[in-house]
Amino acid sequence: PGNPPVLVDETACLQRAAKRIIDGAAFDNNILCIAEKEVFVVERIFADFIKTMQDFGAVLLNDEQISTLTTKVFGHKDGRVVVSRDFIGKNANVLARAVGLTLADDVRLLFGQTDADHPFVQEEQMMPFLPIVKVKDAQEGIARSVQAEHGFKHTAMIHSNDLDVITKFNKALD
Protein backbone atom coordinates (compact mmCIF):
# COMPACT_ATOMS: atom_id res chain seq x y z
CA PRO A 1 0.00 0.00 0.00
CA GLY A 2 0.93 3.64 -0.27
CA ASN A 3 -0.18 6.73 1.61
CA PRO A 4 2.21 9.30 0.13
CA PRO A 5 2.69 12.43 2.24
CA VAL A 6 3.75 15.80 0.85
CA LEU A 7 5.63 18.45 2.79
CA VAL A 8 5.54 22.10 1.69
CA ASP A 9 7.88 24.36 3.61
CA GLU A 10 8.32 28.13 3.65
CA THR A 11 11.06 28.02 0.96
CA ALA A 12 8.89 26.29 -1.65
CA CYS A 13 7.61 27.98 -4.79
CA LEU A 14 3.90 27.91 -3.93
CA GLN A 15 2.70 28.16 -7.53
CA ARG A 16 4.84 25.21 -8.63
CA ALA A 17 3.94 23.21 -5.48
CA ALA A 18 0.18 23.80 -5.82
CA LYS A 19 0.13 23.00 -9.54
CA ARG A 20 2.15 19.81 -9.13
CA ILE A 21 0.19 18.65 -6.09
CA ILE A 22 -3.13 19.22 -7.88
CA ASP A 23 -1.87 17.49 -11.03
CA GLY A 24 -0.68 14.49 -9.00
CA ALA A 25 -3.64 14.15 -6.65
CA ALA A 26 -6.21 14.74 -9.39
CA PHE A 27 -4.68 12.36 -11.95
CA ASP A 28 -7.06 9.41 -12.38
CA ASN A 29 -9.07 10.80 -9.44
CA ASN A 30 -6.23 9.94 -7.05
CA ILE A 31 -6.68 6.20 -7.47
CA LEU A 32 -2.96 5.54 -7.94
CA CYS A 33 -0.98 4.53 -4.86
CA ILE A 34 1.87 6.87 -5.91
CA ALA A 35 -0.28 10.02 -5.84
CA GLU A 36 -0.30 12.72 -3.21
CA LYS A 37 -2.66 11.65 -0.41
CA GLU A 38 -2.07 14.27 2.32
CA VAL A 39 -0.16 17.55 2.50
CA PHE A 40 1.66 19.05 5.48
CA VAL A 41 2.18 22.80 5.12
CA VAL A 42 4.29 25.03 7.36
CA GLU A 43 2.03 27.52 9.15
CA ARG A 44 4.01 30.56 7.99
CA ILE A 45 2.83 30.00 4.40
CA PHE A 46 -0.36 28.06 5.08
CA ALA A 47 -2.88 30.76 4.11
CA ASP A 48 -0.95 31.59 0.93
CA PHE A 49 -0.78 27.92 0.00
CA ILE A 50 -4.56 27.50 0.44
CA LYS A 51 -5.19 30.53 -1.78
CA THR A 52 -2.74 29.25 -4.39
CA MET A 53 -4.50 25.87 -4.47
CA GLN A 54 -7.78 27.71 -5.12
CA ASP A 55 -6.13 29.87 -7.78
CA PHE A 56 -5.19 26.66 -9.62
CA GLY A 57 -8.79 25.38 -9.53
CA ALA A 58 -8.95 23.14 -6.47
CA VAL A 59 -12.14 23.64 -4.43
CA LEU A 60 -11.84 24.27 -0.69
CA LEU A 61 -14.28 22.45 1.59
CA ASN A 62 -15.20 23.87 4.99
CA ASP A 63 -15.14 21.91 8.27
CA GLU A 64 -18.80 20.89 8.04
CA GLN A 65 -18.40 19.62 4.48
CA ILE A 66 -15.27 17.66 5.42
CA SER A 67 -17.12 16.14 8.38
CA THR A 68 -20.03 15.11 6.14
CA LEU A 69 -17.69 13.62 3.54
CA THR A 70 -15.75 11.76 6.24
CA THR A 71 -18.95 10.19 7.58
CA LYS A 72 -19.97 9.06 4.09
CA VAL A 73 -16.55 7.80 3.01
CA PHE A 74 -15.24 5.96 6.08
CA GLY A 75 -16.82 3.09 7.95
CA HIS A 76 -15.69 0.23 10.17
CA LYS A 77 -15.72 -3.50 9.54
CA ASP A 78 -14.16 -6.17 11.76
CA GLY A 79 -12.41 -3.47 13.79
CA ARG A 80 -10.78 -1.89 10.75
CA VAL A 81 -11.41 1.36 8.91
CA VAL A 82 -12.88 0.76 5.46
CA VAL A 83 -13.39 3.18 2.59
CA SER A 84 -16.72 3.23 0.78
CA ARG A 85 -16.42 1.97 -2.77
CA ASP A 86 -19.08 4.50 -3.73
CA PHE A 87 -16.37 7.19 -3.70
CA ILE A 88 -13.15 5.43 -4.73
CA GLY A 89 -11.95 6.82 -8.07
CA LYS A 90 -15.01 9.01 -8.55
CA ASN A 91 -14.85 12.53 -9.96
CA ALA A 92 -14.52 15.47 -7.58
CA ASN A 93 -18.05 16.63 -8.40
CA VAL A 94 -19.43 13.28 -7.15
CA LEU A 95 -17.75 13.87 -3.79
CA ALA A 96 -18.99 17.47 -3.85
CA ARG A 97 -22.60 16.34 -4.37
CA ALA A 98 -22.24 14.14 -1.29
CA VAL A 99 -21.69 17.30 0.78
CA GLY A 100 -24.35 19.41 -0.92
CA LEU A 101 -22.25 21.21 -3.54
CA THR A 102 -22.94 21.33 -7.24
CA LEU A 103 -19.70 21.67 -9.18
CA ALA A 104 -18.82 21.51 -12.85
CA ASP A 105 -17.46 18.30 -14.33
CA ASP A 106 -14.08 19.94 -14.91
CA VAL A 107 -13.32 20.45 -11.20
CA ARG A 108 -10.42 18.09 -10.58
CA LEU A 109 -9.77 18.23 -6.84
CA LEU A 110 -11.41 19.05 -3.51
CA PHE A 111 -9.28 19.89 -0.49
CA GLY A 112 -9.58 21.12 3.07
CA GLN A 113 -7.84 21.54 6.37
CA THR A 114 -7.81 18.59 8.76
CA ASP A 115 -5.72 17.55 11.72
CA ALA A 116 -2.93 15.00 11.38
CA ASP A 117 -4.95 12.17 12.92
CA HIS A 118 -7.92 12.56 10.57
CA PRO A 119 -8.96 9.42 8.62
CA PHE A 120 -8.32 11.24 5.33
CA VAL A 121 -4.69 11.67 6.46
CA GLN A 122 -4.14 8.25 7.98
CA GLU A 123 -6.00 6.08 5.44
CA GLU A 124 -5.28 5.67 1.73
CA GLN A 125 -8.60 6.98 0.41
CA MET A 126 -8.04 6.90 -3.40
CA MET A 127 -10.34 9.77 -4.32
CA PRO A 128 -9.91 13.43 -5.28
CA PHE A 129 -10.11 14.94 -1.81
CA LEU A 130 -6.81 16.09 -0.36
CA PRO A 131 -6.44 16.81 3.37
CA ILE A 132 -4.13 19.72 4.21
CA VAL A 133 -2.54 19.81 7.67
CA LYS A 134 -0.97 22.93 9.15
CA VAL A 135 2.34 22.23 10.91
CA LYS A 136 4.49 24.54 13.00
CA ASP A 137 7.66 24.03 10.98
CA ALA A 138 9.46 21.63 8.62
CA GLN A 139 10.59 19.47 11.55
CA GLU A 140 6.97 18.83 12.60
CA GLY A 141 6.04 18.33 8.94
CA ILE A 142 8.68 15.63 8.59
CA ALA A 143 7.49 13.88 11.76
CA ARG A 144 3.85 14.04 10.62
CA SER A 145 4.83 12.75 7.17
CA VAL A 146 6.59 9.76 8.72
CA GLN A 147 3.49 9.03 10.83
CA ALA A 148 1.09 9.26 7.86
CA GLU A 149 3.32 7.15 5.60
CA HIS A 150 3.16 4.31 8.17
CA GLY A 151 6.59 2.94 7.29
CA PHE A 152 5.35 1.56 3.98
CA LYS A 153 8.56 2.84 2.31
CA HIS A 154 6.50 3.59 -0.77
CA THR A 155 6.36 7.23 -1.90
CA ALA A 156 6.77 10.71 -0.42
CA MET A 157 7.17 14.19 -1.88
CA ILE A 158 8.63 17.47 -0.70
CA HIS A 159 8.42 21.02 -2.03
CA SER A 160 11.34 22.98 -0.59
CA ASN A 161 14.42 24.90 -1.63
CA ASP A 162 16.24 24.15 1.64
CA LEU A 163 18.72 21.32 1.07
CA ASP A 164 18.97 20.58 4.80
CA VAL A 165 15.19 20.10 5.04
CA ILE A 166 15.13 18.02 1.86
CA THR A 167 17.92 15.79 3.20
CA LYS A 168 16.23 15.34 6.58
CA PHE A 169 12.91 14.53 4.87
CA ASN A 170 14.55 11.97 2.58
CA LYS A 171 16.41 10.28 5.43
CA ALA A 172 13.35 10.18 7.68
CA LEU A 173 11.13 8.70 4.98
CA ASP A 174 13.85 6.48 3.50
PDB file of C-alpha atoms in Angstrom, residues 44-125:
ATOM      1  CA  ARG A  44       4.008  30.563   7.993  1.00  0.00           C
ATOM      2  CA  ILE A  45       2.830  29.999   4.400  1.00  0.00           C
ATOM      3  CA  PHE A  46      -0.361  28.060   5.084  1.00  0.00           C
ATOM      4  CA  ALA A  47      -2.883  30.764   4.109  1.00  0.00           C
ATOM      5  CA  ASP A  48      -0.947  31.594   0.934  1.00  0.00           C
ATOM      6  CA  PHE A  49      -0.777  27.917   0.002  1.00  0.00           C
ATOM      7  CA  ILE A  50      -4.555  27.501   0.445  1.00  0.00           C
ATOM      8  CA  LYS A  51      -5.192  30.531  -1.782  1.00  0.00           C
ATOM      9  CA  THR A  52      -2.745  29.246  -4.391  1.00  0.00           C
ATOM     10  CA  MET A  53      -4.505  25.867  -4.472  1.00  0.00           C
ATOM     11  CA  GLN A  54      -7.778  27.710  -5.118  1.00  0.00           C
ATOM     12  CA  ASP A  55      -6.126  29.867  -7.783  1.00  0.00           C
ATOM     13  CA  PHE A  56      -5.189  26.664  -9.624  1.00  0.00           C
ATOM     14  CA  GLY A  57      -8.787  25.381  -9.529  1.00  0.00           C
ATOM     15  CA  ALA A  58      -8.953  23.143  -6.469  1.00  0.00           C
ATOM     16  CA  VAL A  59     -12.139  23.643  -4.431  1.00  0.00           C
ATOM     17  CA  LEU A  60     -11.837  24.267  -0.688  1.00  0.00           C
ATOM     18  CA  LEU A  61     -14.279  22.446   1.591  1.00  0.00           C
ATOM     19  CA  ASN A  62     -15.197  23.875   4.992  1.00  0.00           C
ATOM     20  CA  ASP A  63     -15.140  21.913   8.271  1.00  0.00           C
ATOM     21  CA  GLU A  64     -18.796  20.890   8.037  1.00  0.00           C
ATOM     22  CA  GLN A  65     -18.398  19.623   4.479  1.00  0.00           C
ATOM     23  CA  ILE A  66     -15.270  17.661   5.423  1.00  0.00           C
ATOM     24  CA  SER A  67     -17.115  16.137   8.377  1.00  0.00           C
ATOM     25  CA  THR A  68     -20.026  15.109   6.138  1.00  0.00           C
ATOM     26  CA  LEU A  69     -17.688  13.620   3.543  1.00  0.00           C
ATOM     27  CA  THR A  70     -15.751  11.755   6.241  1.00  0.00           C
ATOM     28  CA  THR A  71     -18.951  10.186   7.580  1.00  0.00           C
ATOM     29  CA  LYS A  72     -19.967   9.058   4.086  1.00  0.00           C
ATOM     30  CA  VAL A  73     -16.546   7.797   3.009  1.00  0.00           C
ATOM     31  CA  PHE A  74     -15.238   5.960   6.084  1.00  0.00           C
ATOM     32  CA  GLY A  75     -16.819   3.095   7.954  1.00  0.00           C
ATOM     33  CA  HIS A  76     -15.687   0.232  10.169  1.00  0.00           C
ATOM     34  CA  LYS A  77     -15.722  -3.497   9.541  1.00  0.00           C
ATOM     35  CA  ASP A  78     -14.165  -6.174  11.758  1.00  0.00           C
ATOM     36  CA  GLY A  79     -12.412  -3.469  13.786  1.00  0.00           C
ATOM     37  CA  ARG A  80     -10.776  -1.886  10.753  1.00  0.00           C
ATOM     38  CA  VAL A  81     -11.411   1.360   8.908  1.00  0.00           C
ATOM     39  CA  VAL A  82     -12.881   0.765   5.459  1.00  0.00           C
ATOM     40  CA  VAL A  83     -13.390   3.178   2.591  1.00  0.00           C
ATOM     41  CA  SER A  84     -16.725   3.227   0.782  1.00  0.00           C
ATOM     42  CA  ARG A  85     -16.418   1.970  -2.774  1.00  0.00           C
ATOM     43  CA  ASP A  86     -19.084   4.496  -3.732  1.00  0.00           C
ATOM     44  CA  PHE A  87     -16.373   7.188  -3.703  1.00  0.00           C
ATOM     45  CA  ILE A  88     -13.146   5.430  -4.734  1.00  0.00           C
ATOM     46  CA  GLY A  89     -11.950   6.817  -8.065  1.00  0.00           C
ATOM     47  CA  LYS A  90     -15.013   9.011  -8.550  1.00  0.00           C
ATOM     48  CA  ASN A  91     -14.846  12.531  -9.960  1.00  0.00           C
ATOM     49  CA  ALA A  92     -14.518  15.469  -7.576  1.00  0.00           C
ATOM     50  CA  ASN A  93     -18.050  16.627  -8.401  1.00  0.00           C
ATOM     51  CA  VAL A  94     -19.426  13.276  -7.149  1.00  0.00           C
ATOM     52  CA  LEU A  95     -17.747  13.873  -3.790  1.00  0.00           C
ATOM     53  CA  ALA A  96     -18.992  17.466  -3.848  1.00  0.00           C
ATOM     54  CA  ARG A  97     -22.598  16.336  -4.368  1.00  0.00           C
ATOM     55  CA  ALA A  98     -22.244  14.140  -1.288  1.00  0.00           C
ATOM     56  CA  VAL A  99     -21.690  17.301   0.785  1.00  0.00           C
ATOM     57  CA  GLY A 100     -24.352  19.410  -0.924  1.00  0.00           C
ATOM     58  CA  LEU A 101     -22.248  21.214  -3.537  1.00  0.00           C
ATOM     59  CA  THR A 102     -22.937  21.334  -7.238  1.00  0.00           C
ATOM     60  CA  LEU A 103     -19.698  21.673  -9.183  1.00  0.00           C
ATOM     61  CA  ALA A 104     -18.817  21.506 -12.848  1.00  0.00           C
ATOM     62  CA  ASP A 105     -17.462  18.297 -14.331  1.00  0.00           C
ATOM     63  CA  ASP A 106     -14.079  19.937 -14.915  1.00  0.00           C
ATOM     64  CA  VAL A 107     -13.316  20.453 -11.203  1.00  0.00           C
ATOM     65  CA  ARG A 108     -10.424  18.086 -10.579  1.00  0.00           C
ATOM     66  CA  LEU A 109      -9.774  18.228  -6.839  1.00  0.00           C
ATOM     67  CA  LEU A 110     -11.409  19.054  -3.510  1.00  0.00           C
ATOM     68  CA  PHE A 111      -9.284  19.885  -0.491  1.00  0.00           C
ATOM     69  CA  GLY A 112      -9.582  21.115   3.066  1.00  0.00           C
ATOM     70  CA  GLN A 113      -7.843  21.538   6.372  1.00  0.00           C
ATOM     71  CA  THR A 114      -7.808  18.589   8.764  1.00  0.00           C
ATOM     72  CA  ASP A 115      -5.719  17.552  11.719  1.00  0.00           C
ATOM     73  CA  ALA A 116      -2.928  15.004  11.383  1.00  0.00           C
ATOM     74  CA  ASP A 117      -4.954  12.168  12.921  1.00  0.00           C
ATOM     75  CA  HIS A 118      -7.918  12.555  10.567  1.00  0.00           C
ATOM     76  CA  PRO A 119      -8.956   9.424   8.616  1.00  0.00           C
ATOM     77  CA  PHE A 120      -8.318  11.238   5.327  1.00  0.00           C
ATOM     78  CA  VAL A 121      -4.691  11.667   6.456  1.00  0.00           C
ATOM     79  CA  GLN A 122      -4.142   8.250   7.983  1.00  0.00           C
ATOM     80  CA  GLU A 123      -5.999   6.080   5.443  1.00  0.00           C
ATOM     81  CA  GLU A 124      -5.282   5.675   1.731  1.00  0.00           C
ATOM     82  CA  GLN A 125      -8.597   6.981   0.415  1.00  0.00           C
TER      83      GLN A 125
END
